[in-house]
Tab-separated table of C-alpha atoms in Angstrom:
chain	number	residue	atom	x	y	z
A	1	MET	CA	108.851	85.245	118.567
A	2	THR	CA	106.586	85.097	115.515
A	3	VAL	CA	106.506	85.701	111.767
A	4	LYS	CA	103.115	86.536	110.262
A	5	ILE	CA	102.587	86.372	106.486
A	6	GLN	CA	99.709	88.089	104.661
A	7	LYS	CA	98.927	88.176	100.960
A	8	ILE	CA	97.820	91.753	100.315
A	9	ALA	CA	97.610	91.899	96.508
A	10	GLN	CA	97.900	89.868	93.319
A	11	THR	CA	99.903	91.339	90.449
A	12	ASP	CA	101.484	90.249	87.186
A	13	GLN	CA	104.699	89.905	89.234
A	14	GLY	CA	102.971	87.423	91.544
A	15	PRO	CA	101.460	87.882	95.013
A	16	ILE	CA	102.521	90.872	97.085
A	17	GLU	CA	103.111	89.631	100.623
A	18	LEU	CA	103.462	91.478	103.919
A	19	PHE	CA	105.674	89.892	106.576
A	20	THR	CA	105.532	90.959	110.220
A	21	ILE	CA	108.306	89.852	112.587
A	22	THR	CA	107.525	90.312	116.288
A	23	ASN	CA	110.025	89.804	119.094
A	24	HIS	CA	109.556	88.904	122.760
A	25	ARG	CA	109.167	92.588	123.689
A	26	HIS	CA	106.189	92.759	121.294
A	27	ASN	CA	108.086	95.147	119.036
A	28	SER	CA	107.959	94.431	115.313
A	29	ILE	CA	109.151	95.164	111.810
A	30	GLN	CA	107.040	94.889	108.659
A	31	LEU	CA	108.503	93.819	105.322
A	32	LEU	CA	107.088	93.777	101.787
A	33	SER	CA	107.986	91.215	99.146
A	34	TYR	CA	107.873	94.062	96.612
A	35	GLY	CA	111.359	95.553	96.586
A	36	ALA	CA	112.290	93.430	99.646
A	37	THR	CA	111.131	96.570	101.426
A	38	TRP	CA	111.528	97.421	105.100
A	39	LYS	CA	108.075	98.919	105.492
A	40	ASP	CA	107.810	99.744	109.182
A	41	TRP	CA	109.418	99.423	112.612
A	42	GLN	CA	107.010	99.535	115.536
A	43	ILE	CA	108.297	100.065	119.082
A	44	GLN	CA	106.199	99.988	122.240
A	45	GLU	CA	106.894	102.787	124.690
A	46	SER	CA	104.740	103.506	127.745
A	47	GLY	CA	102.015	101.271	126.385
A	48	GLN	CA	101.854	103.097	123.033
A	49	MET	CA	103.103	101.852	119.652
A	50	LEU	CA	105.464	104.201	117.842
A	51	SER	CA	106.675	103.973	114.235
A	52	LEU	CA	110.352	104.799	113.683
A	53	VAL	CA	110.492	104.756	109.863
A	54	THR	CA	108.700	106.721	107.163
A	55	HIS	CA	106.324	104.409	105.346
A	56	TYR	CA	103.200	104.152	103.194
A	57	THR	CA	99.965	102.410	104.090
A	58	ASN	CA	99.275	101.064	100.570
A	59	TRP	CA	101.832	98.898	98.804
A	60	GLN	CA	100.982	100.585	95.459
A	61	ASP	CA	102.604	103.775	96.726
A	62	TYR	CA	105.926	101.921	96.850
A	63	HIS	CA	105.458	101.032	93.188
A	64	GLU	CA	104.818	104.624	92.139
A	65	THR	CA	107.259	106.644	94.252
A	66	ALA	CA	110.733	107.800	93.298
A	67	PHE	CA	111.735	108.158	96.976
A	68	ASN	CA	112.278	104.360	97.387
A	69	PRO	CA	111.414	104.361	101.117
A	70	GLY	CA	112.721	101.209	102.789
A	71	LYS	CA	113.425	99.469	99.487
A	72	THR	CA	116.379	97.241	98.705
A	73	VAL	CA	118.196	99.270	96.055
A	74	ALA	CA	120.426	96.998	93.943
A	75	PRO	CA	122.464	95.752	92.122
A	76	VAL	CA	124.227	99.109	92.567
A	77	ALA	CA	123.005	101.944	94.759
A	78	GLY	CA	123.867	105.539	93.929
A	79	ARG	CA	125.009	107.187	90.724
A	80	ILE	CA	127.421	105.979	88.040
A	81	THR	CA	129.015	108.805	86.108
A	82	ARG	CA	127.738	109.116	82.545
A	83	ALA	CA	126.230	105.613	82.879
A	84	HIS	CA	129.614	104.268	81.807
A	85	PHE	CA	132.125	101.834	83.300
A	86	GLN	CA	134.786	99.291	82.390
A	87	LEU	CA	134.689	95.786	83.781
A	88	ALA	CA	136.698	92.626	83.104
A	89	GLY	CA	138.247	94.092	79.969
A	90	HIS	CA	134.945	95.283	78.508
A	91	ASP	CA	133.592	98.782	78.057
A	92	TYR	CA	129.936	99.302	79.055
A	93	GLN	CA	127.674	102.209	78.129
A	94	VAL	CA	124.202	101.782	79.590
A	95	THR	CA	121.090	103.914	79.288
A	96	PRO	CA	121.132	106.855	81.735
A	97	ASN	CA	118.041	107.569	83.819
A	98	GLU	CA	119.043	110.844	85.514
A	99	ASN	CA	120.613	113.515	83.314
A	100	GLU	CA	123.560	111.675	81.703
A	101	ASN	CA	124.080	109.348	84.668
A	102	LEU	CA	122.758	106.046	85.961
A	103	LEU	CA	120.917	106.272	89.299
A	104	HIS	CA	120.120	103.234	91.467
A	105	SER	CA	120.644	100.722	88.618
A	106	GLY	CA	117.922	102.209	86.410
A	107	PRO	CA	114.192	101.445	86.124
A	108	THR	CA	114.557	97.644	86.347
A	109	GLY	CA	116.641	97.414	89.519
A	110	PHE	CA	115.750	95.090	92.371
A	111	GLN	CA	113.763	97.875	94.037
A	112	GLN	CA	111.152	97.423	91.275
A	113	GLN	CA	110.947	93.619	91.558
A	114	ASN	CA	108.683	91.362	93.608
A	115	PHE	CA	110.799	88.938	95.645
A	116	VAL	CA	109.848	85.501	96.893
A	117	GLY	CA	109.719	85.705	100.667
A	118	GLU	CA	109.722	83.002	103.290
A	119	LYS	CA	110.064	82.568	107.015
A	120	GLU	CA	113.656	81.590	107.745
A	121	ALA	CA	113.541	81.262	111.540
A	122	GLU	CA	111.378	82.388	114.440
A	123	GLN	CA	112.337	86.036	113.961
A	124	SER	CA	113.854	86.007	110.461
A	125	VAL	CA	112.586	86.377	106.884
A	126	LYS	CA	114.454	85.694	103.655
A	127	PHE	CA	113.710	87.332	100.274
A	128	THR	CA	115.111	85.990	96.992
A	129	TYR	CA	114.977	87.228	93.412
A	130	THR	CA	117.089	86.600	90.314
A	131	LEU	CA	117.408	89.570	87.965
A	132	PRO	CA	117.935	88.165	84.460
A	133	GLN	CA	120.479	89.585	82.043
A	134	THR	CA	117.601	90.828	79.868
A	135	GLU	CA	116.559	93.239	82.656
A	136	ASN	CA	119.877	93.822	84.411
A	137	VAL	CA	121.783	96.882	83.175
A	138	PHE	CA	124.925	95.179	84.486
A	139	PRO	CA	126.391	91.912	83.152
A	140	GLY	CA	124.892	88.548	84.034
A	141	ASP	CA	121.951	87.000	85.829
A	142	LEU	CA	122.233	88.224	89.417
A	143	LYS	CA	120.639	86.329	92.293
A	144	LEU	CA	120.062	88.485	95.367
A	145	THR	CA	119.044	87.133	98.756
A	146	VAL	CA	118.095	89.593	101.511
A	147	HIS	CA	117.861	88.337	105.103
A	148	TYR	CA	116.013	90.365	107.744
A	149	HIS	CA	116.275	89.474	111.434
A	150	LEU	CA	114.752	91.207	114.478
A	151	THR	CA	116.469	90.331	117.739
A	152	ASP	CA	114.908	90.340	121.202
A	153	GLU	CA	117.225	93.268	121.979
A	154	ASP	CA	115.453	95.361	119.283
A	155	ARG	CA	118.227	95.192	116.728
A	156	VAL	CA	117.310	94.910	113.041
A	157	GLU	CA	119.930	92.978	111.089
A	158	ILE	CA	120.059	92.899	107.283
A	159	GLU	CA	122.337	90.701	105.186
A	160	TYR	CA	122.688	90.877	101.390
A	161	GLN	CA	124.054	87.934	99.410
A	162	GLY	CA	124.767	88.277	95.701
A	163	THR	CA	125.746	85.608	93.154
A	164	SER	CA	126.072	86.047	89.390
A	165	ASN	CA	126.886	83.833	86.403
A	166	GLN	CA	129.087	86.644	85.026
A	167	THR	CA	131.489	89.069	86.629
A	168	THR	CA	129.337	92.069	87.522
A	169	LEU	CA	128.846	94.924	90.034
A	170	PHE	CA	127.255	94.628	93.466
A	171	ASN	CA	126.651	97.489	95.925
A	172	PRO	CA	123.183	97.128	97.519
A	173	THR	CA	121.588	99.244	100.236
A	174	CYS	CA	118.400	99.682	102.231
A	175	HIS	CA	116.893	103.071	101.357
A	176	VAL	CA	115.166	103.451	104.721
A	177	TYR	CA	113.977	106.845	105.982
A	178	PHE	CA	113.940	107.409	109.729
A	179	ASN	CA	111.778	109.729	111.780
A	180	LEU	CA	112.015	108.895	115.479
A	181	ASP	CA	109.174	111.264	116.417
A	182	PRO	CA	106.525	111.450	113.655
A	183	THR	CA	104.753	114.308	115.482
A	184	THR	CA	107.624	116.651	114.591
A	185	SER	CA	109.942	117.440	111.711
A	186	VAL	CA	112.975	115.173	111.480
A	187	ASN	CA	114.993	118.412	111.356
A	188	GLU	CA	114.686	118.697	115.134
A	189	GLN	CA	116.309	115.305	115.706
A	190	ILE	CA	119.958	114.920	116.635
A	191	LEU	CA	122.430	113.313	114.235
A	192	THR	CA	125.928	112.001	114.843
A	193	ILE	CA	128.045	110.607	111.966
A	194	ASN	CA	131.329	108.827	112.623
A	195	ALA	CA	133.105	110.423	109.657
A	196	ASP	CA	136.011	112.821	109.163
A	197	GLN	CA	135.528	113.026	105.392
A	198	TYR	CA	132.817	113.138	102.760
A	199	LEU	CA	132.820	113.001	98.973
A	200	GLU	CA	132.947	116.035	96.736
A	201	LEU	CA	130.056	115.854	94.257
A	202	THR	CA	129.294	117.662	91.024
A	203	GLU	CA	126.063	119.603	90.491
A	204	GLU	CA	124.615	116.341	89.129
A	205	LYS	CA	125.561	114.657	92.423
A	206	VAL	CA	128.180	112.298	91.002
A	207	PRO	CA	131.553	111.958	92.790
A	208	THR	CA	134.564	113.844	91.485
A	209	GLY	CA	136.889	111.369	93.205
A	210	LYS	CA	137.959	113.856	95.861
A	211	PHE	CA	137.547	113.403	99.624
A	212	LEU	CA	136.796	116.588	101.577
A	213	PRO	CA	137.268	117.149	105.314
A	214	VAL	CA	133.992	117.674	107.145
A	215	ALA	CA	133.493	121.264	108.275
A	216	ALA	CA	130.666	123.377	109.662
A	217	ALA	CA	127.497	122.208	107.867
A	218	THR	CA	128.809	118.738	107.036
A	219	ASP	CA	130.454	118.028	110.392
A	220	PHE	CA	128.307	115.698	112.509
A	221	ARG	CA	131.147	114.185	114.534
A	222	GLN	CA	129.595	115.810	117.578
A	223	PRO	CA	125.815	115.526	117.966
A	224	LYS	CA	123.747	118.359	116.517
A	225	THR	CA	120.283	118.755	115.080
A	226	ILE	CA	119.715	118.275	111.377
A	227	MET	CA	118.286	121.798	111.301
A	228	GLN	CA	121.581	123.197	112.595
A	229	GLY	CA	123.308	121.499	109.693
A	230	LEU	CA	120.722	122.704	107.174
A	231	ASN	CA	120.995	126.302	108.361
A	232	ALA	CA	124.768	126.206	108.017
A	233	LEU	CA	124.479	124.533	104.604
A	234	HIS	CA	122.040	127.186	103.386
A	235	GLU	CA	124.278	129.962	104.653
A	236	GLN	CA	127.372	128.519	102.993
A	237	THR	CA	125.978	127.206	99.691
A	238	GLY	CA	122.358	128.316	99.308
A	239	LYS	CA	121.285	124.671	99.234
A	240	THR	CA	118.438	123.433	101.391
A	241	GLU	CA	118.822	119.649	101.495
A	242	PHE	CA	121.344	117.078	102.504
A	243	ASP	CA	122.251	114.580	99.795
A	244	HIS	CA	125.771	113.803	100.975
A	245	VAL	CA	128.092	110.803	100.962
A	246	TYR	CA	130.199	110.253	104.095
A	247	TYR	CA	133.249	108.033	104.308
A	248	THR	CA	132.541	105.776	107.293
A	249	PRO	CA	135.202	103.054	107.609
A	250	ASN	CA	134.315	102.189	111.224
A	251	ASP	CA	131.764	99.650	112.436
A	252	LEU	CA	129.584	102.257	114.192
A	253	VAL	CA	128.414	104.501	111.360
A	254	ALA	CA	125.944	106.963	112.853
A	255	THR	CA	123.333	107.672	115.507
A	256	LEU	CA	119.990	109.424	115.134
A	257	GLN	CA	118.205	110.377	118.333
A	258	THR	CA	115.593	112.418	120.156
A	259	ASN	CA	115.441	113.082	123.874
A	260	GLN	CA	113.520	109.819	124.321
A	261	ARG	CA	115.100	107.289	121.940
A	262	ALA	CA	118.027	106.576	119.606
A	263	ILE	CA	118.952	104.373	116.648
A	264	ASP	CA	122.595	103.319	116.178
A	265	LEU	CA	123.653	102.242	112.678
A	266	TYR	CA	126.376	99.645	112.034
A	267	SER	CA	127.892	98.436	108.770
A	268	ASP	CA	130.726	96.318	107.394
A	269	ARG	CA	131.165	98.762	104.490
A	270	ASP	CA	132.522	102.277	104.249
A	271	ALA	CA	129.870	104.766	103.145
A	272	LEU	CA	126.743	106.459	104.437
A	273	VAL	CA	124.490	108.505	102.190
A	274	ILE	CA	122.136	110.868	103.989
A	275	TYR	CA	119.200	112.490	102.216
A	276	THR	CA	116.558	114.787	103.687
A	277	GLY	CA	113.135	114.193	102.180
A	278	SER	CA	109.380	113.965	102.675
A	279	PRO	CA	108.268	110.761	100.917
A	280	GLN	CA	104.761	110.810	102.422
A	281	ASN	CA	103.971	114.288	101.166
A	282	PRO	CA	106.376	115.416	98.424
A	283	GLN	CA	104.093	118.321	97.441
A	284	ALA	CA	104.745	119.817	100.860
A	285	HIS	CA	108.478	119.138	100.561
A	286	ASP	CA	109.946	122.079	102.492
A	287	TRP	CA	113.415	122.261	103.889
A	288	HIS	CA	112.159	123.664	107.164
A	289	ASP	CA	109.914	120.637	107.732
A	290	TYR	CA	111.400	117.417	106.312
A	291	THR	CA	109.556	114.304	107.484
A	292	GLY	CA	112.321	111.741	106.970
A	293	LEU	CA	116.074	111.228	106.835
A	294	ALA	CA	117.288	108.512	104.470
A	295	MET	CA	120.383	106.789	105.859
A	296	GLU	CA	121.805	104.428	103.229
A	297	MET	CA	124.736	102.261	104.291
A	298	GLN	CA	126.731	100.962	101.327
A	299	SER	CA	130.131	101.050	99.628
A	300	LEU	CA	131.229	104.392	98.204
A	301	PRO	CA	129.134	105.196	95.106
A	302	ASP	CA	130.612	105.139	91.593
A	303	ALA	CA	133.480	103.016	92.932
A	304	ILE	CA	133.836	101.272	89.567
A	305	ASN	CA	135.029	104.595	88.109
A	306	HIS	CA	137.213	105.515	91.103
A	307	PRO	CA	139.587	102.688	92.111
A	308	GLU	CA	140.522	104.560	95.286
A	309	PHE	CA	136.911	104.123	96.474
A	310	GLY	CA	137.254	100.361	96.866
A	311	ASP	CA	136.003	97.268	95.066
A	312	ILE	CA	132.330	96.566	94.213
A	313	VAL	CA	133.094	93.860	91.632
A	314	LEU	CA	131.282	90.550	92.127
A	315	PRO	CA	133.295	87.797	90.374
A	316	ALA	CA	131.362	85.190	88.410
A	317	HIS	CA	130.035	82.254	90.448
A	318	LYS	CA	131.236	83.745	93.735
A	319	THR	CA	128.922	84.792	96.564
A	320	ILE	CA	129.579	88.091	98.330
A	321	SER	CA	127.757	89.078	101.529
A	322	TYR	CA	127.312	92.450	103.225
A	323	LYS	CA	125.740	93.177	106.599
A	324	SER	CA	124.205	96.183	108.273
A	325	SER	CA	122.245	96.624	111.481
A	326	TYR	CA	120.133	99.131	113.388
A	327	GLN	CA	119.971	99.158	117.183
A	328	TYR	CA	117.069	100.824	119.007
A	329	ARG	CA	117.769	102.331	122.419
A	330	LYS	CA	115.339	103.897	124.893
A	331	LEU	CA	116.983	106.916	126.511
């Protein structure tokens, strides 16, 4: 129905702008130009506004956090083993930023950039930024356009379009954290993942190349609470967080729900990363009381080093588009 634009800060990267898209049901999403960030999703239930995503009040917190809540992580989301890959006949060794590996394209990825935003239609906003070769850890100047659309049926649609002047890598995601009832821990919410397999990871959380069948802690094919999964994970491995990569080749990827509401996730790619975290209060980060669940739809991470994972190569002067969406349902 409307798109409202507010300048909220002036920085050396240009003005930081806040975009609010409101639909005919008076529900809305908020977006930041910094990081092309999905800041908030407000739903009206019984005359009260409810936030469905973990977010910060001040934009500066998005600049300083390592949690990346709601940010567009690109050119390549996830980890690349030993920060090394081969592409178009060339061998690339880039600077690692987590142990010996590259995480989320390093410190100059799109999640750290201030995009140019504009109203695209009555309920759509477009963000654009070109990451120059001098800042891109991958080859070429990469232009990324991110389209956000809020439908009158309360569906959030995101489309990523990438174009480069050199053959490069492209595997973007939205690093959004959901909490469908902010008065409680996200652990009590019910998760379903449409996946029979997940990736085996090393202790440094990089893929080994092996697919594992879901079982016990990792099996969300039937709905269960996140806490049920965490308890089983702790019993089996001693670990107290989910940071797992699921193979999700079907259109419907996952559902997160409470007794009152649900969010269905859809994607045209084949991976879902889930991560339990507390971005708003990391000092109180406790596995019994996580405040958010990151649900990152993308292609399988480190695909450039595992051909069986699929293709994340973006050929020079070609545009590649990916789409994902999030459907709210009142139960």
